[in-house]
Structure formats: structure tokens, C-alpha cells
PDB file of C-alpha atoms in Angstrom:
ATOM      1  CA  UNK A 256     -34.504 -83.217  -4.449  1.00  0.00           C
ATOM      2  CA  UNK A 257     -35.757 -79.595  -4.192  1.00  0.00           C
ATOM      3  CA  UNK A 258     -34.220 -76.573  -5.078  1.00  0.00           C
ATOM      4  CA  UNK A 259     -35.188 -72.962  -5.134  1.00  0.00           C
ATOM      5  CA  UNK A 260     -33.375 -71.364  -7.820  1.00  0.00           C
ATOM      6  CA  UNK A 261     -32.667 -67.693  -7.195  1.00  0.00           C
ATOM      7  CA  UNK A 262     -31.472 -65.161  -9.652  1.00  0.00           C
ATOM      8  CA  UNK A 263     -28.849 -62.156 -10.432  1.00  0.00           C
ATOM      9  CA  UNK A 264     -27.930 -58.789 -10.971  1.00  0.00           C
ATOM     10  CA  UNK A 265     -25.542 -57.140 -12.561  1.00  0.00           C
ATOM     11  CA  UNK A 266     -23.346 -54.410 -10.954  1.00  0.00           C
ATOM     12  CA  UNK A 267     -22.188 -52.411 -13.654  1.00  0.00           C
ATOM     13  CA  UNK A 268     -22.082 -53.968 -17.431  1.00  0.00           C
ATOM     14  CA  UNK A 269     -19.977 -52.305 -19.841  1.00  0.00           C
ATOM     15  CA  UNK A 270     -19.563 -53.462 -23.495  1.00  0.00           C
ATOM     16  CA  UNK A 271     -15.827 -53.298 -24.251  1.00  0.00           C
ATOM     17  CA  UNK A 272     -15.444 -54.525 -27.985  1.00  0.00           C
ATOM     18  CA  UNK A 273     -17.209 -56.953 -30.666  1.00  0.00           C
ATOM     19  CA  UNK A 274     -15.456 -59.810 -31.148  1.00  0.00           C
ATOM     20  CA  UNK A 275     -14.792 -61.564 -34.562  1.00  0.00           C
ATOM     21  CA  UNK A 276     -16.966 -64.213 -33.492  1.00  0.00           C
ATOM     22  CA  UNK A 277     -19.855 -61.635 -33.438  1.00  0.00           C
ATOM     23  CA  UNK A 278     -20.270 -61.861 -29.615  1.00  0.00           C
ATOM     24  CA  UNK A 279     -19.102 -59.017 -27.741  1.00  0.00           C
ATOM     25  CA  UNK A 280     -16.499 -58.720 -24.300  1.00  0.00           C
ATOM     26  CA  UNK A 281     -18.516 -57.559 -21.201  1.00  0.00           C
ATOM     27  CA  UNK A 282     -16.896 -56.285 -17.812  1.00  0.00           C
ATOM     28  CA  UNK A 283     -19.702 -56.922 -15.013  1.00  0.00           C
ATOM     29  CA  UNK A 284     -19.913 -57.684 -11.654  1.00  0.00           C
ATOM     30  CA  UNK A 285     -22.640 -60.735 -10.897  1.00  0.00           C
ATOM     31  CA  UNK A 286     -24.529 -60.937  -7.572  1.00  0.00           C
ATOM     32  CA  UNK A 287     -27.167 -63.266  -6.828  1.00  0.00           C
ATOM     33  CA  UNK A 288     -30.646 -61.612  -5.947  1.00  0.00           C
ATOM     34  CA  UNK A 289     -33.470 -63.760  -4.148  1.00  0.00           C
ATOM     35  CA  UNK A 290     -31.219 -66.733  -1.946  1.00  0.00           C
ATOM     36  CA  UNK A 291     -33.832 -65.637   0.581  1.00  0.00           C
ATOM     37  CA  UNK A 292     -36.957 -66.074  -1.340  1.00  0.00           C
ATOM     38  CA  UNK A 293     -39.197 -67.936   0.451  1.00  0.00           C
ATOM     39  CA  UNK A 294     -38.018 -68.761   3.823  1.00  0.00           C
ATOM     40  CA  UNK A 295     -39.367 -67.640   6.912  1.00  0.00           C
ATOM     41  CA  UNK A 296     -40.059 -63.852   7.093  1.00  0.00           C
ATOM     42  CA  UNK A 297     -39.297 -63.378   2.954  1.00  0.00           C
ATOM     43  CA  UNK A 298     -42.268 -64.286   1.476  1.00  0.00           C
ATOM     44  CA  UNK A 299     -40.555 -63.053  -2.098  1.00  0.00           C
ATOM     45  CA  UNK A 300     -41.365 -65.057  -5.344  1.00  0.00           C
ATOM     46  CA  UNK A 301     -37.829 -63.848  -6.078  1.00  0.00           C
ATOM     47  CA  UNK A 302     -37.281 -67.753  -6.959  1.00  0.00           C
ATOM     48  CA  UNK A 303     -37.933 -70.899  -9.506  1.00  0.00           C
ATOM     49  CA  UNK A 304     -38.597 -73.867  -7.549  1.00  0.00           C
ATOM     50  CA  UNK A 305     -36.691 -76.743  -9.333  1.00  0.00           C
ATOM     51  CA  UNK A 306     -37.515 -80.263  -8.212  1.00  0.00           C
ATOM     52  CA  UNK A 307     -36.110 -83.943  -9.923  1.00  0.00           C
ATOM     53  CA  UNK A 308     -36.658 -87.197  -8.217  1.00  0.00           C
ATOM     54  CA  UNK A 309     -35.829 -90.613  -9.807  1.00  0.00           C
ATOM     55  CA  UNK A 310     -38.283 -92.195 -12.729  1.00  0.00           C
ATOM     56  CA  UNK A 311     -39.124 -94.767 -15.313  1.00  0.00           C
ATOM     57  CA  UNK A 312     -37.811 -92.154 -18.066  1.00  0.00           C
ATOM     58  CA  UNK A 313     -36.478 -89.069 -18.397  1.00  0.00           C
ATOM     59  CA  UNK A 314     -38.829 -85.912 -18.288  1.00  0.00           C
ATOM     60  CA  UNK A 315     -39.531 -82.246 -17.779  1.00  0.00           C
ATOM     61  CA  UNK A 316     -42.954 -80.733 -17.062  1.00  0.00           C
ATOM     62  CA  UNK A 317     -43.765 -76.957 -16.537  1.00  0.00           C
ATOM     63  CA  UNK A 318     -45.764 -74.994 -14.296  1.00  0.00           C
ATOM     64  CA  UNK A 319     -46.197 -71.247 -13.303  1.00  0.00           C
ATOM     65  CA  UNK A 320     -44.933 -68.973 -16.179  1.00  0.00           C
ATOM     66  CA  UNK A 321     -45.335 -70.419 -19.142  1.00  0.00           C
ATOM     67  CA  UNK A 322     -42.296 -71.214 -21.186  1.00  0.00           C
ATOM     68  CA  UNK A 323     -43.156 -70.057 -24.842  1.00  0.00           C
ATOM     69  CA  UNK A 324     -40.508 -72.678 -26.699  1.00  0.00           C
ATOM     70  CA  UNK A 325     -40.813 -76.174 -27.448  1.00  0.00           C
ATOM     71  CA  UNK A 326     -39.165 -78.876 -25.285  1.00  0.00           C
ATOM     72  CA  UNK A 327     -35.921 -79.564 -27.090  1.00  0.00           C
ATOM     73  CA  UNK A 328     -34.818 -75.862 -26.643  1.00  0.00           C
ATOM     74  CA  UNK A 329     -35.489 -75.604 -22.597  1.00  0.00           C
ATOM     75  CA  UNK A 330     -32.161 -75.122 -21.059  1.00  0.00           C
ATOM     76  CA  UNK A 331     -33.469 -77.255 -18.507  1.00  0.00           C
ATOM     77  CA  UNK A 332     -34.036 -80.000 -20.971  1.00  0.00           C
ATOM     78  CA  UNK A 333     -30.619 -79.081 -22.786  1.00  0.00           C
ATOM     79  CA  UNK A 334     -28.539 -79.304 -19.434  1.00  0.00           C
ATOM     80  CA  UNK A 335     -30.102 -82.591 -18.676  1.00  0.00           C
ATOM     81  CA  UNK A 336     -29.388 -83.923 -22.115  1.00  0.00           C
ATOM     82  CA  UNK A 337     -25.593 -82.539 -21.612  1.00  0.00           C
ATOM     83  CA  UNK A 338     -25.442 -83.620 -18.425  1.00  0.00           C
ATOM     84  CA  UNK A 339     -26.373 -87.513 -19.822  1.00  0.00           C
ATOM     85  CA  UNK A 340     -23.701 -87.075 -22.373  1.00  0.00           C
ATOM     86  CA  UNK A 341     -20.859 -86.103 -20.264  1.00  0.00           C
ATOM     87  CA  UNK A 342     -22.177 -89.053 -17.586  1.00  0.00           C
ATOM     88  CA  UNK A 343     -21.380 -91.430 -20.349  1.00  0.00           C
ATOM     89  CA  UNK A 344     -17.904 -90.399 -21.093  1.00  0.00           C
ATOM     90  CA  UNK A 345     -16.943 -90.277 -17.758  1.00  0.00           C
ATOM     91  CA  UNK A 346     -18.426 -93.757 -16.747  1.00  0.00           C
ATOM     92  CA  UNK A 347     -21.235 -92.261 -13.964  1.00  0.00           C
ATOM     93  CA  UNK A 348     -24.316 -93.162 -13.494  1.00  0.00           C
ATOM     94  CA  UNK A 349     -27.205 -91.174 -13.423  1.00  0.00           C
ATOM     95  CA  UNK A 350     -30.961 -92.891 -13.033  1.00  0.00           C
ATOM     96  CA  UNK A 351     -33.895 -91.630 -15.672  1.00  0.00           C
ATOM     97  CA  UNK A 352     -35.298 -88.689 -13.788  1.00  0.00           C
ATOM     98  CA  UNK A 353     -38.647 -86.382 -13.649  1.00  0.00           C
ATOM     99  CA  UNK A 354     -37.848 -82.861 -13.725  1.00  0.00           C
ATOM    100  CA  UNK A 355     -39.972 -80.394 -12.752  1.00  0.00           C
ATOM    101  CA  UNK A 356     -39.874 -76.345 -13.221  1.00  0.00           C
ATOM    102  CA  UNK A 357     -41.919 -73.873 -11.234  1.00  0.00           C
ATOM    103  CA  UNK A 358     -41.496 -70.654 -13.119  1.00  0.00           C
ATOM    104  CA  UNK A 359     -41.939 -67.520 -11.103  1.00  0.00           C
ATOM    105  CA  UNK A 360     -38.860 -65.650 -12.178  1.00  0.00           C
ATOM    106  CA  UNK A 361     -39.909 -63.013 -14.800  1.00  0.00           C
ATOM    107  CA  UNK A 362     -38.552 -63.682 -18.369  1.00  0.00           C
ATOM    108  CA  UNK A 363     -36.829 -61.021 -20.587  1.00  0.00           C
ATOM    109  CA  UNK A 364     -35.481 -58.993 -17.531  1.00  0.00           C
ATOM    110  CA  UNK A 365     -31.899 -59.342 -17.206  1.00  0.00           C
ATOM    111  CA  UNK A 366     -31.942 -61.228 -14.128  1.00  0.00           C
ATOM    112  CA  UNK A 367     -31.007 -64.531 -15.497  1.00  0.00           C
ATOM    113  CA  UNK A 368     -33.570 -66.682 -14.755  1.00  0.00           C
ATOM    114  CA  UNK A 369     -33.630 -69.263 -17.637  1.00  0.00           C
ATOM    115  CA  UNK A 370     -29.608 -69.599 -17.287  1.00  0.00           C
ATOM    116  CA  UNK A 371     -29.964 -70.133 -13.573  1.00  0.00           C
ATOM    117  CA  UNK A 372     -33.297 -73.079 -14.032  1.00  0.00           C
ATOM    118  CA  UNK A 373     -30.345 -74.928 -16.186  1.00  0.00           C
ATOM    119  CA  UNK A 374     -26.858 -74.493 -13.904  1.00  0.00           C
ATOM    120  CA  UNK A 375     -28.761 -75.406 -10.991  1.00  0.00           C
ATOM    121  CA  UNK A 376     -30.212 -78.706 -13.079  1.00  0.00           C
ATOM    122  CA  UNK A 377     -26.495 -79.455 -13.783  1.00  0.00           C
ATOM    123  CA  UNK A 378     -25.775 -79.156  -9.857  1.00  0.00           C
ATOM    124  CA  UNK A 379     -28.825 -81.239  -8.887  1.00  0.00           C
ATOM    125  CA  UNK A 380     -28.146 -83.886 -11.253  1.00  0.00           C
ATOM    126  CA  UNK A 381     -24.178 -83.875 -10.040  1.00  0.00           C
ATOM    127  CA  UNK A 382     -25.022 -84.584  -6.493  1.00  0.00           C
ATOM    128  CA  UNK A 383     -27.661 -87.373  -7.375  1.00  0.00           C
ATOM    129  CA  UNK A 384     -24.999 -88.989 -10.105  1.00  0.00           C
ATOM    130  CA  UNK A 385     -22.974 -88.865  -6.907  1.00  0.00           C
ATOM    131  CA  UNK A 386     -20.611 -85.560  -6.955  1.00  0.00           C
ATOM    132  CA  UNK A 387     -18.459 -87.167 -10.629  1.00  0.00           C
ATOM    133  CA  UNK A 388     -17.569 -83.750 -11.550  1.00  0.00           C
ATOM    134  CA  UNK A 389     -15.509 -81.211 -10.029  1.00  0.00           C
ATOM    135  CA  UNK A 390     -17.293 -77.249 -10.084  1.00  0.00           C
ATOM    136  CA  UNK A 391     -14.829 -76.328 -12.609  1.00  0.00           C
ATOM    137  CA  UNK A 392     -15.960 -79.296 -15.236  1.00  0.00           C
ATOM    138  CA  UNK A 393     -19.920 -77.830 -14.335  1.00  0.00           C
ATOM    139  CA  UNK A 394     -18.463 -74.637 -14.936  1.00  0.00           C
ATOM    140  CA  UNK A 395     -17.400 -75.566 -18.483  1.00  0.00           C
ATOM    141  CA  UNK A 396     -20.828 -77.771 -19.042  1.00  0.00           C
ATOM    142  CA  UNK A 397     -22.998 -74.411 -18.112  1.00  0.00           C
ATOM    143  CA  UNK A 398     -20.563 -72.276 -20.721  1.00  0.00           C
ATOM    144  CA  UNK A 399     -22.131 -74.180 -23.478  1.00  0.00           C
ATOM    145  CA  UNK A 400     -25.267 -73.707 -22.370  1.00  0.00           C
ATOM    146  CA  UNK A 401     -25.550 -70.128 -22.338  1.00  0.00           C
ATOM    147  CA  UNK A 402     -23.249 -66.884 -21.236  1.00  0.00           C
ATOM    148  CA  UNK A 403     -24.560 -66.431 -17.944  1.00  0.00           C
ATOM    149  CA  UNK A 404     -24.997 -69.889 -16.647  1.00  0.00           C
ATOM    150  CA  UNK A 405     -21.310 -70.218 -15.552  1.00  0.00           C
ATOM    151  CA  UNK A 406     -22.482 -67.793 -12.315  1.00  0.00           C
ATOM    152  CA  UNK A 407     -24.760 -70.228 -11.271  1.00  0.00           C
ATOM    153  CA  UNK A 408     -22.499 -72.916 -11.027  1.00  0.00           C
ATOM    154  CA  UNK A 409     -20.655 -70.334  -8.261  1.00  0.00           C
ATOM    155  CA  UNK A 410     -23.950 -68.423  -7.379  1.00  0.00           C
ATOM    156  CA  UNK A 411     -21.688 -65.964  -5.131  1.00  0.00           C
ATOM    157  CA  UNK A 412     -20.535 -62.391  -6.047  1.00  0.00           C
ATOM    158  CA  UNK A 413     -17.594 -62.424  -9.036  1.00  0.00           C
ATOM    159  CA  UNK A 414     -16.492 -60.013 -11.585  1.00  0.00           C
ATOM    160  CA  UNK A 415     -17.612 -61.665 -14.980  1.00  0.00           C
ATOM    161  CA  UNK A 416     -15.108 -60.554 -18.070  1.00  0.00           C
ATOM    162  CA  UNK A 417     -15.473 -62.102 -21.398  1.00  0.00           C
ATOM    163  CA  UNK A 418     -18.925 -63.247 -22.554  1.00  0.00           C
ATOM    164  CA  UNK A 419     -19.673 -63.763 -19.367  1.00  0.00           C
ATOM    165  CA  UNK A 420     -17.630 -67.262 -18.841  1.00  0.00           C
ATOM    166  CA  UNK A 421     -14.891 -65.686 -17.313  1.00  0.00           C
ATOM    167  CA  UNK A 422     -15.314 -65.842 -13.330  1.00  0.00           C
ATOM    168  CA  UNK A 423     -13.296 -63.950 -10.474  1.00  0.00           C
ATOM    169  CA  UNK A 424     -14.953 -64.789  -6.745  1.00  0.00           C
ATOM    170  CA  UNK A 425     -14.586 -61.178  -5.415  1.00  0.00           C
ATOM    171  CA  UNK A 426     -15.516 -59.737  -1.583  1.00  0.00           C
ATOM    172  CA  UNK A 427     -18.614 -58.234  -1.726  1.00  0.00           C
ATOM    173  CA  UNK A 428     -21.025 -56.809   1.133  1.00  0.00           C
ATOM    174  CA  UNK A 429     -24.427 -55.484   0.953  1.00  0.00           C
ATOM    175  CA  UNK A 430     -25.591 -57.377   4.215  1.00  0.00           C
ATOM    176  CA  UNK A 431     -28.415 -55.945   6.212  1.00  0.00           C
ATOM    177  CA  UNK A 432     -29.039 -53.989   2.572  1.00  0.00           C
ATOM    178  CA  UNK A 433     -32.621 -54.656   0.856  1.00  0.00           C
ATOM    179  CA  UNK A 434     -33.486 -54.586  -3.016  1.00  0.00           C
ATOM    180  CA  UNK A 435     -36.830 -53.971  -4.938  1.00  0.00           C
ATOM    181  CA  UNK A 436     -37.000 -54.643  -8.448  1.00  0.00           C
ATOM    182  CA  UNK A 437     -39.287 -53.412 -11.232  1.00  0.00           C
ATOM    183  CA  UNK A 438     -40.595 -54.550 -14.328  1.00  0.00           C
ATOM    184  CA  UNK A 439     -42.651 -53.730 -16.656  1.00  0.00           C
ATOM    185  CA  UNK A 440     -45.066 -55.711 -19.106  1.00  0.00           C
ATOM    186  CA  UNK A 441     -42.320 -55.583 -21.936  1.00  0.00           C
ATOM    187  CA  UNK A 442     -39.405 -57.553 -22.677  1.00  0.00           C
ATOM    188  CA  UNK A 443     -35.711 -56.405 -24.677  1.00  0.00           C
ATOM    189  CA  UNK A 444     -34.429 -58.911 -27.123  1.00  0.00           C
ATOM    190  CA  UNK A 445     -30.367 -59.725 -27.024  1.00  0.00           C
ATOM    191  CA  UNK A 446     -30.564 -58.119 -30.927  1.00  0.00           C
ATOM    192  CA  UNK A 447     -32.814 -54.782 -30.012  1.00  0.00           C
ATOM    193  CA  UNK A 448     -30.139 -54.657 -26.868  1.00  0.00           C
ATOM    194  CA  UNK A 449     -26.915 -54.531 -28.603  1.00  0.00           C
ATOM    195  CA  UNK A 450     -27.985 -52.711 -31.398  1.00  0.00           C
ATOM    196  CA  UNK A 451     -27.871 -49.273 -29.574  1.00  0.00           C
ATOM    197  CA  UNK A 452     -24.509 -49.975 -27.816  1.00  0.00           C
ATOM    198  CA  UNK A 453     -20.801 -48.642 -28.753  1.00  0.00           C
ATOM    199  CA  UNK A 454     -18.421 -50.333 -27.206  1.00  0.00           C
ATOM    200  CA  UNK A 455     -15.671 -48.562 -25.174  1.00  0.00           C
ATOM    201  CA  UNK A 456     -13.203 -49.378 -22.432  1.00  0.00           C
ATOM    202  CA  UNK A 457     -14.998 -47.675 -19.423  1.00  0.00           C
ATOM    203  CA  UNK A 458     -12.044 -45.801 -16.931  1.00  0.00           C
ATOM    204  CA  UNK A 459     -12.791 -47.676 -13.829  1.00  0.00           C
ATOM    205  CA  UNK A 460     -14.279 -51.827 -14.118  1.00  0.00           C
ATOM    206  CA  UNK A 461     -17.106 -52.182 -12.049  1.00  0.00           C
ATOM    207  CA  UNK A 462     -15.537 -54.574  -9.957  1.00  0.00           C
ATOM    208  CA  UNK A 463     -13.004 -51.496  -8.656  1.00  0.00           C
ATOM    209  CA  UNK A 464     -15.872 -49.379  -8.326  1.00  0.00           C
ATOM    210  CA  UNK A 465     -17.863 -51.909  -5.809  1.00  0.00           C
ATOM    211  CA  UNK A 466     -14.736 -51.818  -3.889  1.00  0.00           C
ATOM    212  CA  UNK A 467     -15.463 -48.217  -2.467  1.00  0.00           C
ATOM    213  CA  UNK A 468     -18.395 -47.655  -0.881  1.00  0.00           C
ATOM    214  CA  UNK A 469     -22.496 -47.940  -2.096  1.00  0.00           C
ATOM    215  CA  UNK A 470     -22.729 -44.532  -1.583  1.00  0.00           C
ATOM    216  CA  UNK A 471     -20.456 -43.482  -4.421  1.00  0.00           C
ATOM    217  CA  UNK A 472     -21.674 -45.536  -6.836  1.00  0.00           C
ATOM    218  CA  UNK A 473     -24.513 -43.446  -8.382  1.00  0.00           C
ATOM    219  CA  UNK A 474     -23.361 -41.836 -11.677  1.00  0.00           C
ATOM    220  CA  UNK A 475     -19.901 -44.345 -11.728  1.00  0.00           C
ATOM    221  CA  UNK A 476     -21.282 -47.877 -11.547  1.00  0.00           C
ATOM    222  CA  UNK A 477     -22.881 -47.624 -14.967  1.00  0.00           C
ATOM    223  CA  UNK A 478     -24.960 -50.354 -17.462  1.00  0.00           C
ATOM    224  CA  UNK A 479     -24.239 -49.752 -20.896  1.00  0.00           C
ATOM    225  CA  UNK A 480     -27.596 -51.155 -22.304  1.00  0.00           C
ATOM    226  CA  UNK A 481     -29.269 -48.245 -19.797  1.00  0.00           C
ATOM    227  CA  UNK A 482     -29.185 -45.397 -22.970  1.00  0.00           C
ATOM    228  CA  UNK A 483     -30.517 -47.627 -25.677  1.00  0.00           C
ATOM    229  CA  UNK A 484     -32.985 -48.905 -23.352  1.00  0.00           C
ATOM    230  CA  UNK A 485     -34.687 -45.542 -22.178  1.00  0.00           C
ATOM    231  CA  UNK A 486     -34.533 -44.410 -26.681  1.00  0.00           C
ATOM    232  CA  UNK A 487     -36.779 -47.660 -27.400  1.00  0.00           C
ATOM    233  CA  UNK A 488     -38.899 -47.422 -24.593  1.00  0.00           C
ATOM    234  CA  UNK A 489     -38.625 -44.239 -22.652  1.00  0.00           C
ATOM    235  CA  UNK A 490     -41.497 -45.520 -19.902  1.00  0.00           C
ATOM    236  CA  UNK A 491     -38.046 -47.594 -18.408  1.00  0.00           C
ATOM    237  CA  UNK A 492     -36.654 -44.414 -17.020  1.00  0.00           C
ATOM    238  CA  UNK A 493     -39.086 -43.676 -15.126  1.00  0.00           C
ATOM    239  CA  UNK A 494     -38.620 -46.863 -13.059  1.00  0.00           C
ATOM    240  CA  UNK A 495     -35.146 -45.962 -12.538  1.00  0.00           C
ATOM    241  CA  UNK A 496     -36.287 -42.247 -11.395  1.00  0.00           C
ATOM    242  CA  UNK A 497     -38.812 -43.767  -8.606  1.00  0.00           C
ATOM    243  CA  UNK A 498     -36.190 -46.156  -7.192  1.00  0.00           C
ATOM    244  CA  UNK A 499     -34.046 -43.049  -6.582  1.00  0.00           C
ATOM    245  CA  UNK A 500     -36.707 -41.052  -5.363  1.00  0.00           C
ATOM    246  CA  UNK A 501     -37.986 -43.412  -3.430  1.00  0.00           C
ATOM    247  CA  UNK A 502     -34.772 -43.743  -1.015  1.00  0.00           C
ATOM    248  CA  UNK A 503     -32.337 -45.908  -2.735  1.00  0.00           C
ATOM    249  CA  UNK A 504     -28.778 -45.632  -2.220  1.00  0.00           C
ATOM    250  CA  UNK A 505     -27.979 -46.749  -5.941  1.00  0.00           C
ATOM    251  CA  UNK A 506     -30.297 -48.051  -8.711  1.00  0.00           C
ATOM    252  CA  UNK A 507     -29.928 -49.420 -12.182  1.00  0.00           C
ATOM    253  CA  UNK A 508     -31.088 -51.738 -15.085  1.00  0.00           C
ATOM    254  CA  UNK A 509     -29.938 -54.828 -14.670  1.00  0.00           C
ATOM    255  CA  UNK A 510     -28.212 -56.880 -17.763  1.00  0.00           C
ATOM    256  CA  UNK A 511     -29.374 -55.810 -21.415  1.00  0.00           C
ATOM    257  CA  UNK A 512     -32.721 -55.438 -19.474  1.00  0.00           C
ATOM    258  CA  UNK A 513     -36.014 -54.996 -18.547  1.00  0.00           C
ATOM    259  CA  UNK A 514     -35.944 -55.230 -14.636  1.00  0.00           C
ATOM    260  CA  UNK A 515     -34.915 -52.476 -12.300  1.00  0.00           C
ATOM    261  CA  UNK A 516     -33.703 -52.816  -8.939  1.00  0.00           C
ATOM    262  CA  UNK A 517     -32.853 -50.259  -6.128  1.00  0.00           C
ATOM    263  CA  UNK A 518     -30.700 -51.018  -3.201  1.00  0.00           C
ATOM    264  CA  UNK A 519     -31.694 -49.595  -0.230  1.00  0.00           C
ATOM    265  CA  UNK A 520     -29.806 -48.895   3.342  1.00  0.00           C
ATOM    266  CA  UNK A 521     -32.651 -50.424   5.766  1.00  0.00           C
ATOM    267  CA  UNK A 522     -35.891 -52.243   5.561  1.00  0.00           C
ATOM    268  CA  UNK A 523     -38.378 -49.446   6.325  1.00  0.00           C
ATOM    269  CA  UNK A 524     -37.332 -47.712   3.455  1.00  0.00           C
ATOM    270  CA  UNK A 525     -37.749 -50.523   1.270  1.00  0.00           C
ATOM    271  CA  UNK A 526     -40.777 -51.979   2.419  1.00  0.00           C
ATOM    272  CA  UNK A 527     -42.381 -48.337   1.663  1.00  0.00           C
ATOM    273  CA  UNK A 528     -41.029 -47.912  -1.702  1.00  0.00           C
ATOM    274  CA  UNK A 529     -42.435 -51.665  -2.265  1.00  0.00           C
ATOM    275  CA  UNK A 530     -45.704 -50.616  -1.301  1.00  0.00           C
ATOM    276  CA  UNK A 531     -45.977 -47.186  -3.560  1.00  0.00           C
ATOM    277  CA  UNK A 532     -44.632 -48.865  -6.889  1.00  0.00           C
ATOM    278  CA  UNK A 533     -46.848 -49.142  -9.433  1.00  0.00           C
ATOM    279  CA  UNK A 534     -45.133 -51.555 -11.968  1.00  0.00           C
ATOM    280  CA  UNK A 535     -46.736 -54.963 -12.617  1.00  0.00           C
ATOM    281  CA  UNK A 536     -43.987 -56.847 -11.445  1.00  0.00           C
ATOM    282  CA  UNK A 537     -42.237 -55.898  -8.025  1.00  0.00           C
ATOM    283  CA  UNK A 538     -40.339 -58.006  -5.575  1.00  0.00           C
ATOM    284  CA  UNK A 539     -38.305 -57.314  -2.844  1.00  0.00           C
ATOM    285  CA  UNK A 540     -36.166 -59.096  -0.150  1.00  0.00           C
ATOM    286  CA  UNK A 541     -32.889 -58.862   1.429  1.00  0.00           C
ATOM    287  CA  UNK A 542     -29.612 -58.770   0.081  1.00  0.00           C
ATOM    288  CA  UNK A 543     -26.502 -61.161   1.652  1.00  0.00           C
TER     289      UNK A 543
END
């Protein structure tokens, strides 16, 4: 079984309070970026490729990107481990397996990527062990994985709350839209990240703002971790400059950061900003 494992941005991400279990409450709006990657006429590496096929044992090797942790600390590895636990005490079966991870997905850019390799693991692994839980048990399994996995179990457009974990499906269009995203050789830590915020209450939540259209986004739809960002490393703002400049109807960081992306209206547009970006990482394809 293959699977290409796409990843997300966020639509707004406002910090709203610490909580006394040191984590803080987010409002945010998830929507998966790169569900394209790869097929016919999207030629994108806006993907992992994630494949697991039955073995003598279980086991996990890595290519592309190179994962700089050791084994027992891959999410993939941890939501196969979880995933053998929870078998057990529900009476499925689940054969030893060979896992393998294609890493293409840039790390320490908000997009995801390591929570999505692990949610879509738990999904594989569910439809070999034959379907034994329901989406809201997988929902639960990625929570203790990691903030951001719970999306992936959904991997559609919902207004996160919470830490993340807490999921509302909402109506969201950007068809016949295109996004390029930036990145730069450099990479935000969760603790450098929250250090600059304050948390506040913002007026509107993002997901009332993505109600109304794209076009009145810009200046409303904001990301918290945007200010701290550009004060440690004011290079970052000029990727957000060039996505505007270049055409797009709305741009931002997306989660605590370092990626960019811009949203533009139509594919010429795009496809020229694409070409005329200068940052080391840039990938573009078509939104749902």
C-alpha cells in the first residue's frame, strides 16, 4: 500500500491564552496543501510518499530528507507502535509490516509534515488491520501523537480550536486557486516561536473571516507567530513582501513557521511568480 502524504496550511493562527498545562489555546483554520502533488500535470514534490507492505518483522527505513532523530522518536515509528497497542486491546490483527518514508516535505516550516507521515501511518495500518477503528478512535490515537496530527486523520478544511485537537469540518473553496510556498534555509523551534507571542482573543476567528471572500482577507486573516518571526529573522518578511508583489490575492506564514505561501487567482500568475522566486525551497500546485 502506497500513499502520498500531502501537507497543510494554516488560515489564520491566533494564540488565545496559556494554559496551566503550559500549552497554549490556538484558533486556526487547517487546509491541506499538495493532494495534487504528483499526478498528471502537477509535477509538485508538495508530498511524502509513504509505503508499508506485509513482512517478517516490523520496520521503518528512510529515504529523501534525512530525519535527524533516532528511531524510537519517529512519529512514524511511534504511530505504528500505538497503533500495535491499541490492535491488542481491541482483539485485531495486524501482520509485522515494512514501512517505508520518502521525505520530500521540508522540516521546520509549519506545514505539518512530520504530523501528517504519522496520521496517515495510523490510516494505512487501519485499512490493512481491516477498518477496526472508527475515524473518531484514529482521531484520538493521532492526539497523542502530536497537536496537529488529528487534521490528518480528516485531511479536509476545519477550524482547529484548542491545541489543535479540536476539529470543526467547515465549507471552504479555493478551487481553480493556485499556491506557491517559500522557504528559506532556516528553521523556528516551537520554544523560539512562542516566546515572542502575547496571547489575546483576536475580534473575528479565522474561520468567520474565510467565510467572506479571499479578497478581504489581507490585513484580517492574521498569524500570530508572523511579528516574532520577522524580529528573529527579518530576511522572512521579505518572502511575504514578494508573494504580494508578485500577484497574490492573500499571503502569510504558515503555523509558528518558516514556510510562506501565496494564494493566487489563476495559474499564469502563479506559474510566473514560481519562476522569479529566489528562495531555496519553492513549490507550487493547485489548491481544491
Amino acid at each position: 500500500m502506497i500513499s502520498f502524504v500531502n501537507a497543510k496550511i494554516n488560515l489564520g493562527l491566533n494564540v488565545v491564552r496559556r494554559r496551566e498545562d503550559g500549552y497554549h489555546d490556538l484558533k486556526t483554520v487547517f487546509c491541506p496543501v499538495g493532494l495534487f502533488s504528483g499526478t498528471p500535470g502537477d509535477h509538485s514534490r508538495l508530498c511524502d510518499i509513504l509505503e508499508i507492505v506485509p513482512a517478517s518483522e516490523d520496520s521503518l527505513t528512510l529515504k529523501g530528507l534525512q530525519v535527524d532523530c533516532p528511531l524510537e522518536k519517529n512519529l512514524v515509528w511511534k504511530a505504528l507502535r500505538l497503533f500495535r497497542e491499541e490492535a491488542v486491546s481491541e482483539g485485531a490483527e495486524l501482520p509485522p509490516v515494512a514501512v517505508t518514508l520518502e521525505k520530500h516535505l521540508p522540516f521546520g516550516a509549519g506545514m505539518g509534515a512530520g504530523s501528517a507521515d504519522a496520521s496517515f501511518c495510523l490510516r494505512m495500518l487501519n485499512e490493512l488491520a481491516g477498518s477496526p477503528f472508527s475515524q473518531k478512535k484514529l482521531i484520538d490515537m493521532a492526539a497523542r501523537l502530536g497537536a496537529d496530527c488529528p487534521f490528518f486523520i480528516i485531511n479536509a478544511p476545519a477550524y482547529a480550536e484548542g491545541i489543535g485537537e479540536r476539529l470543526t469540518p467547515i465549507s471552504l473553496s479555493l478551487s481553480n486557486k493556485w499556491i506557491l510556498i517559500l522557504k528559506e534555509e532556516l528553521a523556528i523551534s516551537t520554544r523560539e516561536a512562542f516566546a515572542g507571542i502575547v496571547p489575546a482573543e483576536p475580534e473575528y476567528s479565522p474561520a468567520e473571516i474565510v467565510k467572506e471572500p479571499i479578497e478581504s482577507w489581507r490585513g484580517r486573516l492574521t498569524n500570530d507567530f508572523e511579528r516574532p518571526a520577522f524580529a528573529l529573522h527579518p530576511q522572512l518578511r521579505q518572502q511575504k513582501d514578494y508573494l504580494y508583489d508578485s500577484g497574490a490575492i492573500y499571503a502569510s506564514m504558515s503555523g509558528s513557521g518558516s514556510a510562506f505561501f501565496g494564494i493566487y487567482a489563476d495559474e499564469q500568475t502563479a506559474r510566473r511568480a514560481h519562476s522569479a522566486a529566489t528562495s531555496p525551497y519553492r513549490q507550487l500546485t493547485r489548491l481544491a
